[in-house]
mmCIF file of N, CA and C in Angstrom:
data_model
loop_
_atom_site.group_PDB
_atom_site.id
_atom_site.type_symbol
_atom_site.label_atom_id
_atom_site.label_comp_id
_atom_site.label_asym_id
_atom_site.label_seq_id
_atom_site.Cartn_x
_atom_site.Cartn_y
_atom_site.Cartn_z
ATOM 1 N N MET A 1400 45.632 47.613 -31.853
ATOM 2 C CA MET A 1400 45.259 46.813 -30.704
ATOM 3 C C MET A 1400 44.646 47.747 -29.657
ATOM 4 N N GLU A 1401 43.439 47.408 -29.141
ATOM 5 C CA GLU A 1401 42.743 48.269 -28.193
ATOM 6 C C GLU A 1401 42.880 47.737 -26.777
ATOM 7 N N ASP A 1402 42.958 48.653 -25.844
ATOM 8 C CA ASP A 1402 43.034 48.325 -24.426
ATOM 9 C C ASP A 1402 41.993 49.141 -23.675
ATOM 10 N N GLU A 1403 41.728 48.687 -22.470
ATOM 11 C CA GLU A 1403 40.845 49.439 -21.591
ATOM 12 C C GLU A 1403 41.715 50.213 -20.614
ATOM 13 N N PHE A 1404 41.369 51.465 -20.416
ATOM 14 C CA PHE A 1404 42.045 52.288 -19.438
ATOM 15 C C PHE A 1404 41.028 52.687 -18.377
ATOM 16 N N PHE A 1405 41.445 52.641 -17.158
ATOM 17 C CA PHE A 1405 40.591 53.055 -16.050
ATOM 18 C C PHE A 1405 41.246 54.250 -15.379
ATOM 19 N N ARG A 1406 40.471 55.294 -15.179
ATOM 20 C CA ARG A 1406 41.000 56.519 -14.612
ATOM 21 C C ARG A 1406 40.246 56.792 -13.312
ATOM 22 N N LEU A 1407 41.000 56.971 -12.251
ATOM 23 C CA LEU A 1407 40.431 57.306 -10.950
ATOM 24 C C LEU A 1407 40.299 58.820 -10.876
ATOM 25 N N THR A 1408 39.067 59.301 -10.758
ATOM 26 C CA THR A 1408 38.840 60.740 -10.719
ATOM 27 C C THR A 1408 37.919 61.091 -9.558
ATOM 28 N N THR A 1409 37.794 62.369 -9.327
ATOM 29 C CA THR A 1409 36.839 62.836 -8.321
ATOM 30 C C THR A 1409 35.843 63.748 -9.005
ATOM 31 N N LYS A 1410 34.587 63.518 -8.652
ATOM 32 C CA LYS A 1410 33.522 64.375 -9.171
ATOM 33 C C LYS A 1410 32.674 64.809 -7.994
ATOM 34 N N LYS A 1411 32.581 66.091 -7.791
ATOM 35 C CA LYS A 1411 31.793 66.655 -6.692
ATOM 36 C C LYS A 1411 32.223 66.080 -5.349
ATOM 37 N N GLY A 1412 33.518 65.887 -5.179
ATOM 38 C CA GLY A 1412 34.048 65.417 -3.901
ATOM 39 C C GLY A 1412 33.978 63.908 -3.704
ATOM 40 N N LYS A 1413 33.498 63.150 -4.691
ATOM 41 C CA LYS A 1413 33.395 61.691 -4.561
ATOM 42 C C LYS A 1413 34.294 61.023 -5.595
ATOM 43 N N LEU A 1414 34.923 59.930 -5.174
ATOM 44 C CA LEU A 1414 35.796 59.199 -6.084
ATOM 45 C C LEU A 1414 34.963 58.419 -7.084
ATOM 46 N N SER A 1415 35.438 58.361 -8.312
ATOM 47 C CA SER A 1415 34.772 57.551 -9.320
ATOM 48 C C SER A 1415 35.836 56.992 -10.262
ATOM 49 N N VAL A 1416 35.455 55.939 -10.963
ATOM 50 C CA VAL A 1416 36.361 55.311 -11.913
ATOM 51 C C VAL A 1416 35.761 55.472 -13.302
ATOM 52 N N GLU A 1417 36.548 56.027 -14.211
ATOM 53 C CA GLU A 1417 36.103 56.189 -15.593
ATOM 54 C C GLU A 1417 36.781 55.134 -16.457
ATOM 55 N N ARG A 1418 36.009 54.549 -17.324
ATOM 56 C CA ARG A 1418 36.534 53.504 -18.216
ATOM 57 C C ARG A 1418 36.678 54.111 -19.613
ATOM 58 N N GLU A 1419 37.815 53.827 -20.227
ATOM 59 C CA GLU A 1419 38.086 54.378 -21.549
ATOM 60 C C GLU A 1419 38.737 53.295 -22.400
ATOM 61 N N ILE A 1420 38.245 53.115 -23.600
ATOM 62 C CA ILE A 1420 38.840 52.135 -24.511
ATOM 63 C C ILE A 1420 39.685 52.913 -25.508
ATOM 64 N N GLY A 1421 40.904 52.477 -25.645
ATOM 65 C CA GLY A 1421 41.795 53.215 -26.540
ATOM 66 C C GLY A 1421 42.819 52.303 -27.184
ATOM 67 N N VAL A 1422 43.601 52.886 -28.024
ATOM 68 C CA VAL A 1422 44.658 52.159 -28.734
ATOM 69 C C VAL A 1422 45.912 52.210 -27.886
ATOM 70 N N ARG A 1423 46.623 51.074 -27.840
ATOM 71 C CA ARG A 1423 47.869 51.031 -27.073
ATOM 72 C C ARG A 1423 48.871 52.017 -27.643
ATOM 73 N N LYS A 1424 49.615 52.605 -26.758
ATOM 74 C CA LYS A 1424 50.639 53.555 -27.175
ATOM 75 C C LYS A 1424 51.920 52.790 -27.520
ATOM 76 N N ARG A 1425 52.634 53.358 -28.459
ATOM 77 C CA ARG A 1425 53.903 52.741 -28.875
ATOM 78 C C ARG A 1425 55.071 53.496 -28.229
ATOM 79 N N ASP A 1426 56.112 52.713 -27.927
ATOM 80 C CA ASP A 1426 57.301 53.364 -27.373
ATOM 81 C C ASP A 1426 58.172 53.914 -28.503
ATOM 82 N N LYS A 1427 59.349 54.402 -28.156
ATOM 83 C CA LYS A 1427 60.235 55.036 -29.137
ATOM 84 C C LYS A 1427 60.739 54.051 -30.188
ATOM 85 N N ASN A 1428 60.819 52.755 -29.830
ATOM 86 C CA ASN A 1428 61.332 51.746 -30.753
ATOM 87 C C ASN A 1428 60.226 51.148 -31.624
ATOM 88 N N GLY A 1429 59.000 51.573 -31.459
ATOM 89 C CA GLY A 1429 57.907 51.066 -32.273
ATOM 90 C C GLY A 1429 57.141 49.928 -31.624
ATOM 91 N N GLY A 1430 57.610 49.437 -30.458
ATOM 92 C CA GLY A 1430 56.900 48.372 -29.749
ATOM 93 C C GLY A 1430 55.808 48.970 -28.865
ATOM 94 N N PHE A 1431 54.952 48.104 -28.388
ATOM 95 C CA PHE A 1431 53.870 48.570 -27.516
ATOM 96 C C PHE A 1431 54.385 48.741 -26.089
ATOM 97 N N LEU A 1432 53.891 49.751 -25.416
ATOM 98 C CA LEU A 1432 54.222 49.965 -24.008
ATOM 99 C C LEU A 1432 53.509 48.920 -23.160
ATOM 100 N N SER A 1433 54.177 48.473 -22.140
ATOM 101 C CA SER A 1433 53.567 47.496 -21.231
ATOM 102 C C SER A 1433 52.421 48.159 -20.475
ATOM 103 N N PRO A 1434 51.231 47.532 -20.453
ATOM 104 C CA PRO A 1434 50.112 48.138 -19.730
ATOM 105 C C PRO A 1434 50.352 48.162 -18.222
ATOM 106 N N LEU A 1435 51.302 47.340 -17.732
ATOM 107 C CA LEU A 1435 51.589 47.334 -16.309
ATOM 108 C C LEU A 1435 52.375 48.574 -15.901
ATOM 109 N N MET A 1436 53.036 49.169 -16.826
ATOM 110 C CA MET A 1436 53.904 50.297 -16.509
ATOM 111 C C MET A 1436 53.305 51.632 -16.945
ATOM 112 N N GLU A 1437 52.151 51.618 -17.544
ATOM 113 C CA GLU A 1437 51.578 52.842 -18.083
ATOM 114 C C GLU A 1437 50.557 53.403 -17.100
ATOM 115 N N PHE A 1438 50.787 54.606 -16.664
ATOM 116 C CA PHE A 1438 49.878 55.270 -15.742
ATOM 117 C C PHE A 1438 49.334 56.516 -16.409
ATOM 118 N N GLU A 1439 48.023 56.683 -16.296
ATOM 119 C CA GLU A 1439 47.400 57.897 -16.810
ATOM 120 C C GLU A 1439 47.644 59.043 -15.830
ATOM 121 N N GLN A 1440 47.705 58.693 -14.553
ATOM 122 C CA GLN A 1440 47.928 59.689 -13.517
ATOM 123 C C GLN A 1440 49.203 59.342 -12.767
ATOM 124 N N ASP A 1441 49.655 60.266 -11.986
ATOM 125 C CA ASP A 1441 50.845 60.072 -11.173
ATOM 126 C C ASP A 1441 50.575 58.967 -10.142
ATOM 127 N N PRO A 1442 51.464 57.977 -9.987
ATOM 128 C CA PRO A 1442 51.242 56.901 -9.015
ATOM 129 C C PRO A 1442 51.045 57.407 -7.582
ATOM 130 N N VAL A 1443 51.685 58.496 -7.212
ATOM 131 C CA VAL A 1443 51.513 59.050 -5.870
ATOM 132 C C VAL A 1443 50.083 59.535 -5.695
ATOM 133 N N GLN A 1444 49.541 60.145 -6.734
ATOM 134 C CA GLN A 1444 48.166 60.624 -6.686
ATOM 135 C C GLN A 1444 47.195 59.438 -6.557
ATOM 136 N N ILE A 1445 47.453 58.371 -7.276
ATOM 137 C CA ILE A 1445 46.606 57.167 -7.191
ATOM 138 C C ILE A 1445 46.702 56.566 -5.791
ATOM 139 N N LEU A 1446 47.926 56.472 -5.265
ATOM 140 C CA LEU A 1446 48.112 55.923 -3.923
ATOM 141 C C LEU A 1446 47.433 56.794 -2.876
ATOM 142 N N ASP A 1447 47.536 58.107 -3.017
ATOM 143 C CA ASP A 1447 46.876 59.018 -2.078
ATOM 144 C C ASP A 1447 45.364 58.851 -2.111
ATOM 145 N N ALA A 1448 44.823 58.513 -3.255
ATOM 146 C CA ALA A 1448 43.370 58.332 -3.367
ATOM 147 C C ALA A 1448 42.939 56.958 -2.855
ATOM 148 N N LEU A 1449 43.761 55.933 -3.090
ATOM 149 C CA LEU A 1449 43.373 54.567 -2.717
ATOM 150 C C LEU A 1449 43.662 54.229 -1.260
ATOM 151 N N LEU A 1450 44.694 54.813 -0.677
ATOM 152 C CA LEU A 1450 45.073 54.477 0.692
ATOM 153 C C LEU A 1450 43.967 54.761 1.709
ATOM 154 N N PRO A 1451 43.296 55.932 1.670
ATOM 155 C CA PRO A 1451 42.196 56.138 2.623
ATOM 156 C C PRO A 1451 41.052 55.134 2.420
ATOM 157 N N LEU A 1452 40.772 54.789 1.174
ATOM 158 C CA LEU A 1452 39.732 53.792 0.913
ATOM 159 C C LEU A 1452 40.114 52.440 1.514
ATOM 160 N N TYR A 1453 41.377 52.067 1.347
ATOM 161 C CA TYR A 1453 41.847 50.794 1.894
ATOM 162 C C TYR A 1453 41.763 50.798 3.420
ATOM 163 N N LEU A 1454 42.211 51.873 4.038
ATOM 164 C CA LEU A 1454 42.163 51.960 5.502
ATOM 165 C C LEU A 1454 40.723 51.941 6.001
ATOM 166 N N ASN A 1455 39.834 52.652 5.318
ATOM 167 C CA ASN A 1455 38.421 52.639 5.702
ATOM 168 C C ASN A 1455 37.848 51.230 5.624
ATOM 169 N N SER A 1456 38.193 50.506 4.568
ATOM 170 C CA SER A 1456 37.659 49.144 4.429
ATOM 171 C C SER A 1456 38.222 48.225 5.510
ATOM 172 N N GLN A 1457 39.480 48.414 5.894
ATOM 173 C CA GLN A 1457 40.064 47.580 6.948
ATOM 174 C C GLN A 1457 39.430 47.877 8.309
ATOM 175 N N VAL A 1458 39.185 49.156 8.595
ATOM 176 C CA VAL A 1458 38.532 49.525 9.856
ATOM 177 C C VAL A 1458 37.101 48.987 9.878
ATOM 178 N N LEU A 1459 36.386 49.130 8.766
ATOM 179 C CA LEU A 1459 35.019 48.627 8.676
ATOM 180 C C LEU A 1459 34.991 47.114 8.873
ATOM 181 N N ARG A 1460 35.929 46.412 8.265
ATOM 182 C CA ARG A 1460 35.997 44.953 8.423
ATOM 183 C C ARG A 1460 36.246 44.572 9.888
ATOM 184 N N ALA A 1461 37.153 45.284 10.540
ATOM 185 C CA ALA A 1461 37.449 44.996 11.949
ATOM 186 C C ALA A 1461 36.215 45.239 12.816
ATOM 187 N N LEU A 1462 35.480 46.311 12.539
ATOM 188 C CA LEU A 1462 34.258 46.594 13.299
ATOM 189 C C LEU A 1462 33.196 45.519 13.062
ATOM 190 N N GLN A 1463 33.058 45.095 11.817
ATOM 191 C CA GLN A 1463 32.081 44.048 11.506
ATOM 192 C C GLN A 1463 32.449 42.735 12.186
ATOM 193 N N GLU A 1464 33.721 42.395 12.218
ATOM 194 C CA GLU A 1464 34.157 41.179 12.893
ATOM 195 C C GLU A 1464 33.915 41.277 14.392
ATOM 196 N N ALA A 1465 34.109 42.466 14.969
ATOM 197 C CA ALA A 1465 33.868 42.653 16.401
ATOM 198 C C ALA A 1465 32.387 42.476 16.721
ATOM 199 N N VAL A 1466 31.529 43.018 15.881
ATOM 200 C CA VAL A 1466 30.084 42.873 16.100
ATOM 201 C C VAL A 1466 29.676 41.410 15.959
ATOM 202 N N ALA A 1467 30.203 40.742 14.945
ATOM 203 C CA ALA A 1467 29.878 39.325 14.753
ATOM 204 C C ALA A 1467 30.369 38.496 15.939
ATOM 205 N N SER A 1468 31.542 38.810 16.458
ATOM 206 C CA SER A 1468 32.076 38.094 17.615
ATOM 207 C C SER A 1468 31.205 38.323 18.838
ATOM 208 N N GLU A 1469 30.753 39.563 19.033
ATOM 209 C CA GLU A 1469 29.889 39.864 20.175
ATOM 210 C C GLU A 1469 28.566 39.102 20.070
ATOM 211 N N LEU A 1470 27.990 39.068 18.877
ATOM 212 C CA LEU A 1470 26.725 38.345 18.697
ATOM 213 C C LEU A 1470 26.903 36.847 18.932
ATOM 214 N N ALA A 1471 28.027 36.298 18.487
ATOM 215 C CA ALA A 1471 28.294 34.876 18.721
ATOM 216 C C ALA A 1471 28.442 34.594 20.212
ATOM 217 N N ALA A 1472 29.117 35.489 20.931
ATOM 218 C CA ALA A 1472 29.272 35.308 22.377
ATOM 219 C C ALA A 1472 27.927 35.401 23.082
ATOM 220 N N ARG A 1473 27.076 36.326 22.639
ATOM 221 C CA ARG A 1473 25.738 36.429 23.232
ATOM 222 C C ARG A 1473 24.916 35.170 22.976
ATOM 223 N N MET A 1474 24.990 34.665 21.754
ATOM 224 C CA MET A 1474 24.244 33.446 21.429
ATOM 225 C C MET A 1474 24.720 32.283 22.286
ATOM 226 N N SER A 1475 26.019 32.168 22.465
ATOM 227 C CA SER A 1475 26.576 31.099 23.287
ATOM 228 C C SER A 1475 26.130 31.243 24.738
ATOM 229 N N ALA A 1476 26.158 32.461 25.255
ATOM 230 C CA ALA A 1476 25.736 32.698 26.635
ATOM 231 C C ALA A 1476 24.250 32.381 26.819
ATOM 232 N N MET A 1477 23.433 32.769 25.862
ATOM 233 C CA MET A 1477 22.000 32.492 25.967
ATOM 234 C C MET A 1477 21.725 30.995 25.862
ATOM 235 N N SER A 1478 22.479 30.293 25.047
ATOM 236 C CA SER A 1478 22.319 28.839 24.937
ATOM 237 C C SER A 1478 22.679 28.167 26.257
ATOM 238 N N SER A 1479 23.768 28.607 26.869
ATOM 239 C CA SER A 1479 24.165 28.047 28.164
ATOM 240 C C SER A 1479 23.128 28.366 29.231
ATOM 241 N N ALA A 1480 22.597 29.587 29.221
ATOM 242 C CA ALA A 1480 21.575 29.968 30.201
ATOM 243 C C ALA A 1480 20.313 29.123 30.020
ATOM 244 N N THR A 1481 19.936 28.881 28.784
ATOM 245 C CA THR A 1481 18.760 28.050 28.516
ATOM 246 C C THR A 1481 18.976 26.626 29.015
ATOM 247 N N ASP A 1482 20.149 26.060 28.729
ATOM 248 C CA ASP A 1482 20.460 24.705 29.196
ATOM 249 C C ASP A 1482 20.429 24.636 30.724
ATOM 250 N N ASN A 1483 21.006 25.644 31.390
ATOM 251 C CA ASN A 1483 21.012 25.673 32.852
ATOM 252 C C ASN A 1483 19.596 25.801 33.406
ATOM 253 N N ALA A 1484 18.764 26.612 32.748
ATOM 254 C CA ALA A 1484 17.383 26.781 33.207
ATOM 255 C C ALA A 1484 16.605 25.471 33.071
ATOM 256 N N VAL A 1485 16.831 24.731 32.000
ATOM 257 C CA VAL A 1485 16.150 23.438 31.816
ATOM 258 C C VAL A 1485 16.570 22.459 32.907
ATOM 259 N N GLU A 1486 17.873 22.411 33.208
ATOM 260 C CA GLU A 1486 18.353 21.519 34.267
ATOM 261 C C GLU A 1486 17.795 21.932 35.632
ATOM 262 N N LEU A 1487 17.743 23.228 35.908
ATOM 263 C CA LEU A 1487 17.192 23.727 37.165
ATOM 264 C C LEU A 1487 15.717 23.368 37.283
ATOM 265 N N LYS A 1488 14.984 23.501 36.187
ATOM 266 C CA LYS A 1488 13.561 23.149 36.194
ATOM 267 C C LYS A 1488 13.376 21.666 36.500
ATOM 268 N N LYS A 1489 14.192 20.819 35.872
ATOM 269 C CA LYS A 1489 14.097 19.375 36.143
ATOM 270 C C LYS A 1489 14.364 19.075 37.610
ATOM 271 N N GLY A 1490 15.400 19.690 38.167
ATOM 272 C CA GLY A 1490 15.738 19.461 39.573
ATOM 273 C C GLY A 1490 14.638 19.944 40.507
ATOM 274 N N LEU A 1491 14.108 21.130 40.260
ATOM 275 C CA LEU A 1491 13.035 21.659 41.102
ATOM 276 C C LEU A 1491 11.760 20.828 40.977
ATOM 277 N N LEU A 1492 11.461 20.350 39.790
ATOM 278 C CA LEU A 1492 10.282 19.502 39.595
ATOM 279 C C LEU A 1492 10.428 18.189 40.363
ATOM 280 N N ARG A 1493 11.637 17.647 40.348
ATOM 281 C CA ARG A 1493 11.901 16.410 41.082
ATOM 282 C C ARG A 1493 11.703 16.623 42.594
ATOM 283 N N VAL A 1494 12.233 17.727 43.123
ATOM 284 C CA VAL A 1494 12.064 18.042 44.552
ATOM 285 C C VAL A 1494 10.594 18.263 44.875
ATOM 286 N N TYR A 1495 9.900 19.019 44.025
ATOM 287 C CA TYR A 1495 8.471 19.282 44.246
ATOM 288 C C TYR A 1495 7.679 17.975 44.264
ATOM 289 N N ASN A 1496 7.961 17.100 43.304
ATOM 290 C CA ASN A 1496 7.228 15.821 43.244
ATOM 291 C C ASN A 1496 7.514 14.950 44.468
ATOM 292 N N ARG A 1497 8.759 14.958 44.956
ATOM 293 C CA ARG A 1497 9.081 14.197 46.165
ATOM 294 C C ARG A 1497 8.289 14.722 47.366
ATOM 295 N N GLU A 1498 8.253 16.044 47.517
ATOM 296 C CA GLU A 1498 7.515 16.651 48.626
ATOM 297 C C GLU A 1498 6.015 16.349 48.520
ATOM 298 N N ARG A 1499 5.490 16.447 47.315
ATOM 299 C CA ARG A 1499 4.074 16.156 47.118
ATOM 300 C C ARG A 1499 3.771 14.700 47.435
ATOM 301 N N GLN A 1500 4.659 13.814 46.963
ATOM 302 C CA GLN A 1500 4.473 12.386 47.243
ATOM 303 C C GLN A 1500 4.565 12.110 48.748
ATOM 304 N N ALA A 1501 5.475 12.782 49.447
ATOM 305 C CA ALA A 1501 5.599 12.593 50.897
ATOM 306 C C ALA A 1501 4.345 13.081 51.612
ATOM 307 N N LYS A 1502 3.795 14.186 51.164
ATOM 308 C CA LYS A 1502 2.569 14.706 51.771
ATOM 309 C C LYS A 1502 1.401 13.744 51.532
ATOM 310 N N ILE A 1503 1.286 13.236 50.306
ATOM 311 C CA ILE A 1503 0.214 12.277 49.996
ATOM 312 C C ILE A 1503 0.375 11.020 50.836
ATOM 313 N N THR A 1504 1.614 10.531 50.933
ATOM 314 C CA THR A 1504 1.864 9.327 51.740
ATOM 315 C C THR A 1504 1.497 9.588 53.201
ATOM 316 N N GLY A 1505 1.833 10.761 53.732
ATOM 317 C CA GLY A 1505 1.488 11.116 55.106
ATOM 318 C C GLY A 1505 -0.022 11.146 55.312
ATOM 319 N N GLU A 1506 -0.747 11.714 54.349
ATOM 320 C CA GLU A 1506 -2.202 11.753 54.456
ATOM 321 C C GLU A 1506 -2.807 10.351 54.418
ATOM 322 N N ILE A 1507 -2.256 9.496 53.544
ATOM 323 C CA ILE A 1507 -2.747 8.110 53.473
ATOM 324 C C ILE A 1507 -2.492 7.401 54.795
ATOM 325 N N LEU A 1508 -1.299 7.611 55.391
ATOM 326 C CA LEU A 1508 -0.996 6.997 56.679
ATOM 327 C C LEU A 1508 -1.941 7.483 57.765
ATOM 328 N N GLU A 1509 -2.292 8.773 57.731
ATOM 329 C CA GLU A 1509 -3.249 9.298 58.707
ATOM 330 C C GLU A 1509 -4.620 8.654 58.528
ATOM 331 N N ILE A 1510 -5.045 8.500 57.286
ATOM 332 C CA ILE A 1510 -6.351 7.875 57.023
ATOM 333 C C ILE A 1510 -6.352 6.429 57.492
ATOM 334 N N VAL A 1511 -5.284 5.697 57.168
ATOM 335 C CA VAL A 1511 -5.193 4.291 57.574
ATOM 336 C C VAL A 1511 -5.144 4.195 59.092
ATOM 337 N N ALA A 1512 -4.388 5.066 59.739
ATOM 338 C CA ALA A 1512 -4.291 5.050 61.196
ATOM 339 C C ALA A 1512 -5.653 5.367 61.816
ATOM 340 N N GLY A 1513 -6.388 6.313 61.235
ATOM 341 C CA GLY A 1513 -7.716 6.654 61.731
ATOM 342 C C GLY A 1513 -8.683 5.490 61.564
ATOM 343 N N ALA A 1514 -8.596 4.822 60.432
ATOM 344 C CA ALA A 1514 -9.474 3.672 60.192
ATOM 345 C C ALA A 1514 -9.122 2.543 61.144
ATOM 346 N N GLU A 1515 -7.860 2.347 61.397
ATOM 347 C CA GLU A 1515 -7.422 1.304 62.328
ATOM 348 C C GLU A 1515 -7.900 1.610 63.738
ATOM 349 N N ALA A 1516 -7.835 2.900 64.074
ATOM 350 C CA ALA A 1516 -8.304 3.299 65.400
ATOM 351 C C ALA A 1516 -9.810 3.058 65.528
ATOM 352 N N LEU A 1517 -10.553 3.324 64.468
ATOM 353 C CA LEU A 1517 -11.998 3.063 64.494
ATOM 354 C C LEU A 1517 -12.278 1.569 64.614
ATOM 355 N N ASN A 1518 -11.490 0.763 63.940
ATOM 356 C CA ASN A 1518 -11.667 -0.690 64.021
ATOM 357 C C ASN A 1518 -11.377 -1.180 65.432
ATOM 358 N N GLU A 1519 -10.350 -0.645 66.046
ATOM 359 C CA GLU A 1519 -10.029 -1.043 67.404
ATOM 360 C C GLU A 1519 -11.135 -0.582 68.371
ATOM 361 N N PHE A 1520 -11.678 0.604 68.089
ATOM 362 C CA PHE A 1520 -12.702 1.149 68.948
ATOM 363 C C PHE A 1520 -13.997 0.309 68.865
ATOM 364 N N GLU A 1521 -14.335 -0.186 67.683
ATOM 365 C CA GLU A 1521 -15.527 -0.993 67.491
ATOM 366 C C GLU A 1521 -15.389 -2.355 68.150
ATOM 367 N N TRP A 1522 -14.240 -2.915 68.201
ATOM 368 C CA TRP A 1522 -14.024 -4.253 68.770
ATOM 369 C C TRP A 1522 -14.066 -4.219 70.275
ATOM 370 N N VAL A 1523 -13.800 -3.116 70.831
ATOM 371 C CA VAL A 1523 -13.738 -3.072 72.293
ATOM 372 C C VAL A 1523 -15.090 -3.004 72.909
#
């Protein structure tokens, strides 16, 4: 019966995993050894190699989540700023149009008053 063995090694200062296909080892009674209990290397050595990798991945994940959170907050702030700018533009346009309409109405009243004055002047 063949099994796959994976060996955690270092080559030139970098961790690598080697795959090896082999025959299961037999225990003293002739039965097969449990693959869950069979270690090619010392478990402390494996833990020493895997623990820094695990910690690095957890720190990297936390940093990535922080960056994603910051970008989401920026997007939310920019969306709110855009909405506020649109509302401000509507309000300012409304005020501008009222002032323009008041000025036009004032000019029309001046023209009508001038024409009325001319009519009164002609009748006299």
